[in-house]
Amino acid sequence: MIKGLLRFIIAVIFILSGFVKAVDLVGFSFKMEEYFAPSVFNMPFLEKFALLFSIIVVVLELFLGFMLLLKLKLKFTLSALIALCIFFGFLTFYSAYFNVVTDCGCFGDAVKFTPWQSFIKDIVLLVGLIFVFILYRKEFTKKDAYGGTTKESSGKVRYSILGIFSLVMIYIMAQGIMHEPLIDFRDYKIGTNIKSEKEKINKTPSEYKTFYSLKNQKTGEALKVNQDDYIKETKYWAEGSPWKIEEGKNESVLTKEGYKSEIVKFKIEDPTGMDITDEIINAPKAVLVFSYHPKEVSADLIQKVEAKVNAQKGAVIYGISTDQNSFKTIKNAMMDGTAIKTIARSNPFVLILEKGKIVDKQPAKDYVN
C-alpha cells in the first residue's frame, strides 16, 4: 500500500512537471539558454540547441513518469529517474549556490520555485525514488512455474495506454512549438488587462530595506545593521565613531512581498528613450509586433506583417524589438529582450490590446495567413 502510494505520487509529480513544460517548450528552451549563457556554464555554442535539449528533458520526464505510473519496466524506469534527479539536483544546486538562474523553470510558468526550493524538491524526489527502488526490487524479475523469467510489465493494455499518451503529448508539444501553447500559464494570457495589472503593482509594491555592512576600526568587529537602526543609533555615525560602512558590501533585502506579476517588466520606450508604455495601454486599440531576434527574421515576413498591421485604421502601431531599426514602415520601439521573450514565444509575434487588455496574440506567420 505504502510503496504503491509513494510510486503514484512521484509519478504524478514527474508527469505534471513534464506536462507544464511540454505545453510551452519554447518558453522552457529560453530557460535552457540561461544555463548555457557565459555567466552560468559558459557554453554559448549550445544555445542554438536549447529547444532540442528541452524536448529531450521533457520527453524523459513525461514518459518515464508515465511508465512509473503504469509499472512498466520498473528497474529501468526507476534507474533512469534517479539519474535524471541527480542531474536536475546538480543544476538547481549550482543555480542556488551561485545565484545565477533565479527560476529553474521546473514547473514552467505554472508554479514558480526559488533555486533553493527547486534543489530541495529534487533531493526529496531523489530520496523517494531510492525508497521506491528498494521497496520494488523483488518485483524487477519474477520466476514463472517453469523456472523462466518474465518481465513485470508486459501487459498490452498498459503499452497501448502509453502509446495513446505519447500521441497526445506529441500533439501538445508540436502545437506549442509551431503556434501558441494550448494552455497559457503566463501573465500575458488573452484576457489579461496590462493596465489593471500595472495599477495593482503600483498600489502594493514590494518593500526593501538596506542593510549596511559596518566594521569597527578599533576592535575589527563586523556586523550588519538595517537602515532604520543605523539612523536610530548615533553610535554608528556620530563624529568620532569607530564604526565605518564597508563600501560595496551593503545589501538590499526584501522585507515585504508586493503584488507579483511579470507585467512589471512591460516597459516600452521609443528610440530616444522616452517611455511610451502609457500611450500603448491607454489606447482604444494597439497592435504591437515583437521581435527578440530581429536579425533572424526574413525581410519578406516583416514586410507582410507590416502591411497587415498598417491596414488597422485608428490603432496605435509599434514594432518592438532590441534594435531601433528593425521595422521599416511602422514606428520602432525598444524593450528588453528577456521581457519580449516572456510575451512572445515566436519571432516575430503580434499582440493586440484594447484599452490595455490583451484580446489576441499569435505568431506573425499565423497572423499574416
Short mmCIF file of C-alpha atoms in Angstrom, two decimals:
data_model
loop_
_atom_site.label_atom_id
_atom_site.label_comp_id
_atom_site.label_asym_id
_atom_site.label_seq_id
_atom_site.Cartn_x
_atom_site.Cartn_y
_atom_site.Cartn_z
CA MET A 1 0.00 0.00 0.00
CA ILE A 2 2.69 2.49 1.06
CA LYS A 3 5.02 1.66 -1.82
CA GLY A 4 2.17 1.94 -4.32
CA LEU A 5 1.13 5.34 -2.97
CA LEU A 6 4.71 6.62 -2.99
CA ARG A 7 5.21 5.39 -6.55
CA PHE A 8 1.95 7.08 -7.62
CA ILE A 9 2.85 10.44 -6.03
CA ILE A 10 6.33 10.55 -7.57
CA ALA A 11 4.99 9.52 -10.98
CA VAL A 12 2.35 12.25 -10.92
CA ILE A 13 4.94 14.89 -9.93
CA PHE A 14 7.13 13.96 -12.91
CA ILE A 15 4.15 13.90 -15.28
CA LEU A 16 2.89 17.30 -14.11
CA SER A 17 6.39 18.77 -14.27
CA GLY A 18 6.84 17.46 -17.81
CA PHE A 19 3.35 18.49 -18.90
CA VAL A 20 3.59 22.18 -17.97
CA LYS A 21 6.92 22.37 -19.82
CA ALA A 22 5.60 20.35 -22.80
CA VAL A 23 2.78 22.84 -23.26
CA ASP A 24 5.32 25.64 -23.62
CA LEU A 25 8.51 24.05 -24.91
CA VAL A 26 9.77 27.28 -26.45
CA GLY A 27 9.49 29.01 -23.09
CA PHE A 28 11.43 26.19 -21.42
CA SER A 29 14.10 26.46 -24.12
CA PHE A 30 14.61 30.11 -23.12
CA LYS A 31 15.33 28.84 -19.60
CA MET A 32 17.83 26.34 -21.01
CA GLU A 33 19.56 29.20 -22.84
CA GLU A 34 20.14 30.85 -19.44
CA TYR A 35 22.08 27.79 -18.28
CA PHE A 36 24.26 27.89 -21.40
CA ALA A 37 24.96 31.63 -21.01
CA PRO A 38 28.53 32.85 -20.26
CA SER A 39 27.50 33.85 -16.73
CA VAL A 40 26.42 30.28 -15.86
CA PHE A 41 28.07 27.32 -17.64
CA ASN A 42 29.70 29.44 -20.35
CA MET A 43 28.60 27.25 -23.26
CA PRO A 44 27.00 29.76 -25.65
CA PHE A 45 27.65 27.44 -28.60
CA LEU A 46 24.88 25.20 -27.21
CA GLU A 47 22.26 27.95 -27.13
CA LYS A 48 21.11 27.11 -30.67
CA PHE A 49 20.35 23.57 -29.46
CA ALA A 50 18.32 24.76 -26.44
CA LEU A 51 14.99 23.69 -27.96
CA LEU A 52 16.34 20.21 -28.77
CA PHE A 53 17.65 19.76 -25.22
CA SER A 54 14.31 21.00 -23.88
CA ILE A 55 12.43 18.38 -25.91
CA ILE A 56 14.73 15.62 -24.64
CA VAL A 57 14.33 16.64 -20.99
CA VAL A 58 10.54 16.94 -21.26
CA VAL A 59 10.17 13.63 -23.09
CA LEU A 60 12.21 11.89 -20.40
CA GLU A 61 10.15 13.41 -17.60
CA LEU A 62 6.82 12.64 -19.24
CA PHE A 63 7.38 9.13 -20.44
CA LEU A 64 9.47 7.90 -17.53
CA GLY A 65 6.87 9.36 -15.17
CA PHE A 66 4.04 7.64 -17.07
CA MET A 67 5.97 4.36 -17.21
CA LEU A 68 6.41 4.56 -13.43
CA LEU A 69 2.69 5.20 -13.04
CA LEU A 70 1.88 2.12 -15.16
CA LYS A 71 4.67 0.00 -13.59
CA LEU A 72 6.34 -0.55 -16.94
CA LYS A 73 9.96 -1.78 -16.88
CA LEU A 74 10.32 -0.73 -13.25
CA LYS A 75 14.04 -1.33 -12.83
CA PHE A 76 14.95 0.65 -15.95
CA THR A 77 12.38 3.38 -15.23
CA LEU A 78 13.45 3.93 -11.63
CA SER A 79 17.15 3.87 -12.53
CA ALA A 80 16.60 6.46 -15.27
CA LEU A 81 14.53 8.70 -13.00
CA ILE A 82 17.19 8.54 -10.27
CA ALA A 83 19.82 9.59 -12.83
CA LEU A 84 17.54 12.40 -14.03
CA CYS A 85 17.02 13.62 -10.46
CA ILE A 86 20.77 13.67 -9.83
CA PHE A 87 21.25 15.73 -12.98
CA PHE A 88 18.48 18.18 -12.01
CA GLY A 89 19.83 18.32 -8.47
CA PHE A 90 23.24 19.40 -9.76
CA LEU A 91 21.69 22.15 -11.91
CA THR A 92 19.44 23.50 -9.16
CA PHE A 93 22.22 23.41 -6.54
CA TYR A 94 24.54 25.28 -8.89
CA SER A 95 21.81 27.85 -9.58
CA ALA A 96 21.04 28.30 -5.90
CA TYR A 97 24.61 28.36 -4.59
CA PHE A 98 25.91 30.80 -7.19
CA ASN A 99 22.55 32.61 -7.62
CA VAL A 100 22.81 32.59 -11.41
CA VAL A 101 19.42 31.28 -12.62
CA THR A 102 16.71 32.58 -10.30
CA ASP A 103 13.94 30.29 -11.62
CA CYS A 104 14.77 26.81 -12.88
CA GLY A 105 11.52 26.52 -14.81
CA CYS A 106 10.86 23.12 -13.19
CA PHE A 107 7.11 23.63 -13.49
CA GLY A 108 7.24 26.15 -16.33
CA ASP A 109 5.21 29.30 -15.70
CA ALA A 110 2.54 27.41 -13.74
CA VAL A 111 4.44 27.27 -10.42
CA LYS A 112 7.45 29.39 -9.53
CA PHE A 113 10.22 27.98 -7.33
CA THR A 114 13.26 29.73 -5.91
CA PRO A 115 16.57 27.95 -6.67
CA TRP A 116 16.83 26.54 -3.14
CA GLN A 117 13.21 25.34 -3.21
CA SER A 118 13.94 23.61 -6.52
CA PHE A 119 17.02 21.94 -5.07
CA ILE A 120 15.12 20.71 -2.01
CA LYS A 121 12.37 19.39 -4.28
CA ASP A 122 14.93 17.42 -6.30
CA ILE A 123 16.52 15.94 -3.16
CA VAL A 124 13.12 14.88 -1.77
CA LEU A 125 12.25 13.25 -5.10
CA LEU A 126 15.63 11.51 -5.23
CA VAL A 127 15.18 10.06 -1.73
CA GLY A 128 11.64 8.99 -2.61
CA LEU A 129 12.83 7.25 -5.80
CA ILE A 130 15.54 5.38 -3.90
CA PHE A 131 12.93 4.16 -1.40
CA VAL A 132 10.65 3.02 -4.24
CA PHE A 133 13.59 1.25 -5.89
CA ILE A 134 14.31 -0.65 -2.66
CA LEU A 135 10.66 -1.49 -1.99
CA TYR A 136 10.10 -2.83 -5.52
CA ARG A 137 13.44 -4.60 -6.02
CA LYS A 138 11.87 -8.04 -5.58
CA GLU A 139 9.43 -7.35 -8.41
CA PHE A 140 12.03 -6.47 -11.05
CA THR A 141 12.04 -10.09 -12.28
CA LYS A 142 9.70 -12.91 -11.39
CA LYS A 143 10.17 -16.65 -11.76
CA ASP A 144 7.40 -18.47 -13.58
CA ALA A 145 6.25 -22.02 -12.89
CA TYR A 146 8.83 -23.47 -15.28
CA GLY A 147 11.81 -21.59 -13.89
CA GLY A 148 11.98 -18.99 -16.67
CA THR A 149 11.83 -15.20 -16.26
CA THR A 150 9.01 -12.86 -17.11
CA LYS A 151 9.23 -9.11 -17.28
CA GLU A 152 6.89 -7.44 -14.81
CA SER A 153 5.31 -5.04 -17.28
CA SER A 154 4.24 -6.99 -20.35
CA GLY A 155 0.56 -6.05 -20.38
CA LYS A 156 -0.57 -4.99 -23.83
CA VAL A 157 -3.20 -2.68 -22.34
CA ARG A 158 -0.62 -0.63 -20.47
CA TYR A 159 1.56 -0.31 -23.55
CA SER A 160 -1.48 0.78 -25.55
CA ILE A 161 -2.25 3.45 -22.93
CA LEU A 162 1.39 4.60 -23.08
CA GLY A 163 1.10 4.84 -26.88
CA ILE A 164 -2.06 6.98 -26.71
CA PHE A 165 -0.46 9.20 -24.06
CA SER A 166 2.59 9.60 -26.32
CA LEU A 167 0.50 10.72 -29.31
CA VAL A 168 -1.43 13.25 -27.20
CA MET A 169 1.78 14.73 -25.78
CA ILE A 170 3.43 14.89 -29.23
CA TYR A 171 0.43 16.92 -30.47
CA ILE A 172 0.57 19.26 -27.46
CA MET A 173 4.33 19.82 -27.86
CA ALA A 174 4.05 20.41 -31.62
CA GLN A 175 1.21 22.91 -31.10
CA GLY A 176 3.31 24.90 -28.64
CA ILE A 177 6.36 24.95 -30.91
CA MET A 178 4.59 25.81 -34.17
CA HIS A 179 1.87 28.10 -32.85
CA GLU A 180 0.95 29.05 -29.26
CA PRO A 181 0.74 26.93 -26.08
CA LEU A 182 -2.63 25.19 -25.82
CA ILE A 183 -2.73 26.21 -22.16
CA ASP A 184 -1.19 29.57 -21.33
CA PHE A 185 0.24 29.77 -17.81
CA ARG A 186 1.85 33.17 -18.38
CA ASP A 187 0.76 36.54 -17.03
CA TYR A 188 0.35 37.62 -20.67
CA LYS A 189 -2.56 35.28 -21.46
CA ILE A 190 -5.53 36.51 -23.51
CA GLY A 191 -7.89 38.41 -21.23
CA THR A 192 -5.16 39.92 -19.06
CA ASN A 193 -5.52 43.67 -18.60
CA ILE A 194 -1.99 45.06 -18.58
CA LYS A 195 -3.19 48.47 -17.41
CA SER A 196 -5.00 46.97 -14.40
CA GLU A 197 -2.04 44.76 -13.56
CA LYS A 198 0.29 47.76 -13.54
CA GLU A 199 -2.10 49.61 -11.23
CA LYS A 200 -2.05 46.66 -8.80
CA ILE A 201 1.76 46.57 -8.89
CA ASN A 202 1.95 50.30 -8.16
CA LYS A 203 -0.66 50.04 -5.39
CA THR A 204 1.10 47.23 -3.49
CA PRO A 205 4.80 47.42 -4.37
CA SER A 206 7.44 45.22 -2.79
CA GLU A 207 9.35 46.90 0.04
CA TYR A 208 13.09 46.66 0.59
CA LYS A 209 15.46 47.72 3.33
CA THR A 210 19.13 48.46 3.00
CA PHE A 211 21.47 46.61 5.34
CA TYR A 212 24.81 48.32 5.93
CA SER A 213 27.98 46.32 6.48
CA LEU A 214 29.82 48.02 9.34
CA LYS A 215 33.29 47.44 10.70
CA ASN A 216 34.69 48.72 13.98
CA GLN A 217 38.04 50.37 13.22
CA LYS A 218 39.27 49.77 16.79
CA THR A 219 38.17 46.20 17.52
CA GLY A 220 37.79 44.83 14.00
CA GLU A 221 34.25 43.66 14.81
CA ALA A 222 31.92 43.45 11.78
CA LEU A 223 28.14 43.48 11.71
CA LYS A 224 25.14 44.22 9.52
CA VAL A 225 22.62 46.90 10.51
CA ASN A 226 19.40 47.80 8.73
CA GLN A 227 18.86 51.37 7.63
CA ASP A 228 16.38 52.20 10.42
CA ASP A 229 18.63 51.00 13.24
CA TYR A 230 21.60 52.74 11.65
CA ILE A 231 19.81 56.09 11.74
CA LYS A 232 18.40 55.49 15.23
CA GLU A 233 21.72 54.51 16.87
CA THR A 234 24.01 57.56 16.83
CA LYS A 235 26.97 55.43 17.90
CA TYR A 236 27.21 54.16 14.32
CA TRP A 237 27.53 57.55 12.64
CA ALA A 238 28.29 60.24 15.23
CA GLU A 239 31.52 62.18 14.88
CA GLY A 240 34.44 60.12 16.12
CA SER A 241 32.53 56.84 15.86
CA PRO A 242 34.79 53.80 15.24
CA TRP A 243 32.10 52.24 13.04
CA LYS A 244 32.59 52.67 9.30
CA ILE A 245 30.46 51.49 6.39
CA GLU A 246 32.28 48.96 4.18
CA GLU A 247 31.68 50.14 0.64
CA GLY A 248 30.40 47.57 -1.84
CA LYS A 249 29.07 45.21 0.85
CA ASN A 250 25.68 46.80 1.52
CA GLU A 251 22.62 44.69 0.69
CA SER A 252 19.06 45.46 -0.31
CA VAL A 253 16.77 42.89 1.33
CA LEU A 254 13.10 42.25 0.52
CA THR A 255 11.08 42.96 3.67
CA LYS A 256 7.53 42.88 2.27
CA GLU A 257 6.34 40.98 -0.79
CA GLY A 258 4.22 43.14 -3.06
CA TYR A 259 1.89 42.17 -5.90
CA LYS A 260 3.83 39.83 -8.17
CA SER A 261 3.37 39.82 -11.92
CA GLU A 262 5.58 39.57 -14.99
CA ILE A 263 3.71 42.66 -16.21
CA VAL A 264 6.14 44.68 -14.08
CA LYS A 265 8.63 44.24 -16.96
CA PHE A 266 6.21 45.61 -19.56
CA LYS A 267 8.03 48.84 -20.29
CA ILE A 268 8.30 50.18 -23.84
CA GLU A 269 10.47 53.10 -24.95
CA ASP A 270 10.85 54.94 -28.22
CA PRO A 271 14.33 55.11 -29.84
CA THR A 272 15.11 58.29 -27.86
CA GLY A 273 14.48 56.56 -24.53
CA MET A 274 11.07 58.10 -23.82
CA ASP A 275 8.64 55.80 -22.00
CA ILE A 276 5.60 55.22 -24.24
CA THR A 277 4.01 52.42 -22.17
CA ASP A 278 1.06 54.55 -21.02
CA GLU A 279 0.31 55.64 -24.58
CA ILE A 280 0.04 51.99 -25.61
CA ILE A 281 -2.01 50.64 -22.70
CA ASN A 282 -4.42 53.59 -22.75
CA ALA A 283 -5.06 53.43 -26.49
CA PRO A 284 -8.50 52.18 -27.68
CA LYS A 285 -6.55 49.69 -29.79
CA ALA A 286 -2.86 48.91 -30.06
CA VAL A 287 -1.20 46.46 -32.43
CA LEU A 288 2.30 45.50 -31.34
CA VAL A 289 4.80 43.46 -33.33
CA PHE A 290 7.51 41.94 -31.14
CA SER A 291 10.87 40.51 -32.21
CA TYR A 292 13.53 39.29 -29.76
CA HIS A 293 15.97 38.37 -32.56
CA PRO A 294 15.17 40.88 -35.33
CA LYS A 295 18.20 39.96 -37.45
CA GLU A 296 16.94 36.38 -37.75
CA VAL A 297 13.58 37.37 -39.26
CA SER A 298 13.18 37.19 -43.05
CA ALA A 299 12.60 40.52 -44.78
CA ASP A 300 9.62 39.01 -46.60
CA LEU A 301 7.82 38.10 -43.36
CA ILE A 302 8.50 41.52 -41.85
CA GLN A 303 7.10 43.15 -44.98
CA LYS A 304 3.91 41.07 -44.84
CA VAL A 305 3.38 41.75 -41.12
CA GLU A 306 3.90 45.49 -41.54
CA ALA A 307 1.47 45.59 -44.47
CA LYS A 308 -1.25 43.89 -42.46
CA VAL A 309 -0.82 45.93 -39.27
CA ASN A 310 -0.74 49.17 -41.27
CA ALA A 311 -4.23 48.28 -42.51
CA GLN A 312 -5.52 48.56 -38.93
CA LYS A 313 -7.02 52.03 -39.09
CA GLY A 314 -7.12 54.08 -35.92
CA ALA A 315 -4.83 51.73 -33.99
CA VAL A 316 -1.60 52.64 -32.24
CA ILE A 317 1.04 50.56 -34.03
CA TYR A 318 4.59 49.82 -32.93
CA GLY A 319 7.30 47.35 -33.87
CA ILE A 320 9.06 46.43 -30.63
CA SER A 321 12.49 44.80 -30.56
CA THR A 322 16.03 45.11 -29.24
CA ASP A 323 17.10 47.08 -32.34
CA GLN A 324 15.69 50.50 -33.14
CA ASN A 325 15.95 49.87 -36.90
CA SER A 326 14.11 46.55 -37.09
CA PHE A 327 10.96 47.79 -38.81
CA LYS A 328 10.69 49.90 -41.97
CA THR A 329 7.10 51.15 -42.32
CA ILE A 330 5.90 51.14 -38.68
CA LYS A 331 7.28 53.06 -35.72
CA ASN A 332 10.12 51.35 -33.89
CA ALA A 333 10.18 50.95 -30.12
CA MET A 334 12.54 49.27 -27.69
CA MET A 335 12.10 46.66 -24.98
CA ASP A 336 14.38 44.36 -23.01
CA GLY A 337 14.98 41.09 -24.90
CA THR A 338 14.16 38.87 -21.92
CA ALA A 339 10.90 40.76 -21.34
CA ILE A 340 9.98 40.28 -25.01
CA LYS A 341 10.58 36.52 -24.69
CA THR A 342 8.18 36.43 -21.76
CA ILE A 343 5.47 37.80 -24.05
CA ALA A 344 6.43 36.26 -27.39
CA ARG A 345 7.11 32.57 -27.98
CA SER A 346 7.81 33.09 -31.67
CA ASN A 347 9.92 35.56 -33.60
CA PRO A 348 8.22 37.84 -34.66
CA PHE A 349 4.98 37.89 -32.70
CA VAL A 350 1.81 40.02 -32.77
CA LEU A 351 -0.01 41.23 -29.65
CA ILE A 352 -3.29 43.17 -29.87
CA LEU A 353 -4.56 45.30 -26.99
CA GLU A 354 -7.83 47.15 -26.45
CA LYS A 355 -7.53 49.74 -23.65
CA GLY A 356 -4.68 47.70 -22.23
CA LYS A 357 -6.49 44.34 -22.37
CA ILE A 358 -4.95 41.51 -24.39
CA VAL A 359 -7.58 40.47 -26.93
CA ASP A 360 -5.42 38.50 -29.36
CA LYS A 361 -1.90 37.15 -29.66
CA GLN A 362 -0.31 34.92 -32.27
CA PRO A 363 2.89 34.19 -34.17
CA ALA A 364 3.42 36.59 -37.07
CA LYS A 365 3.41 33.73 -39.58
CA ASP A 366 -0.12 32.80 -38.42
CA TYR A 367 -1.21 36.44 -38.30
CA VAL A 368 -0.42 37.08 -41.97
CA ASN A 369 -2.02 33.86 -43.24
#
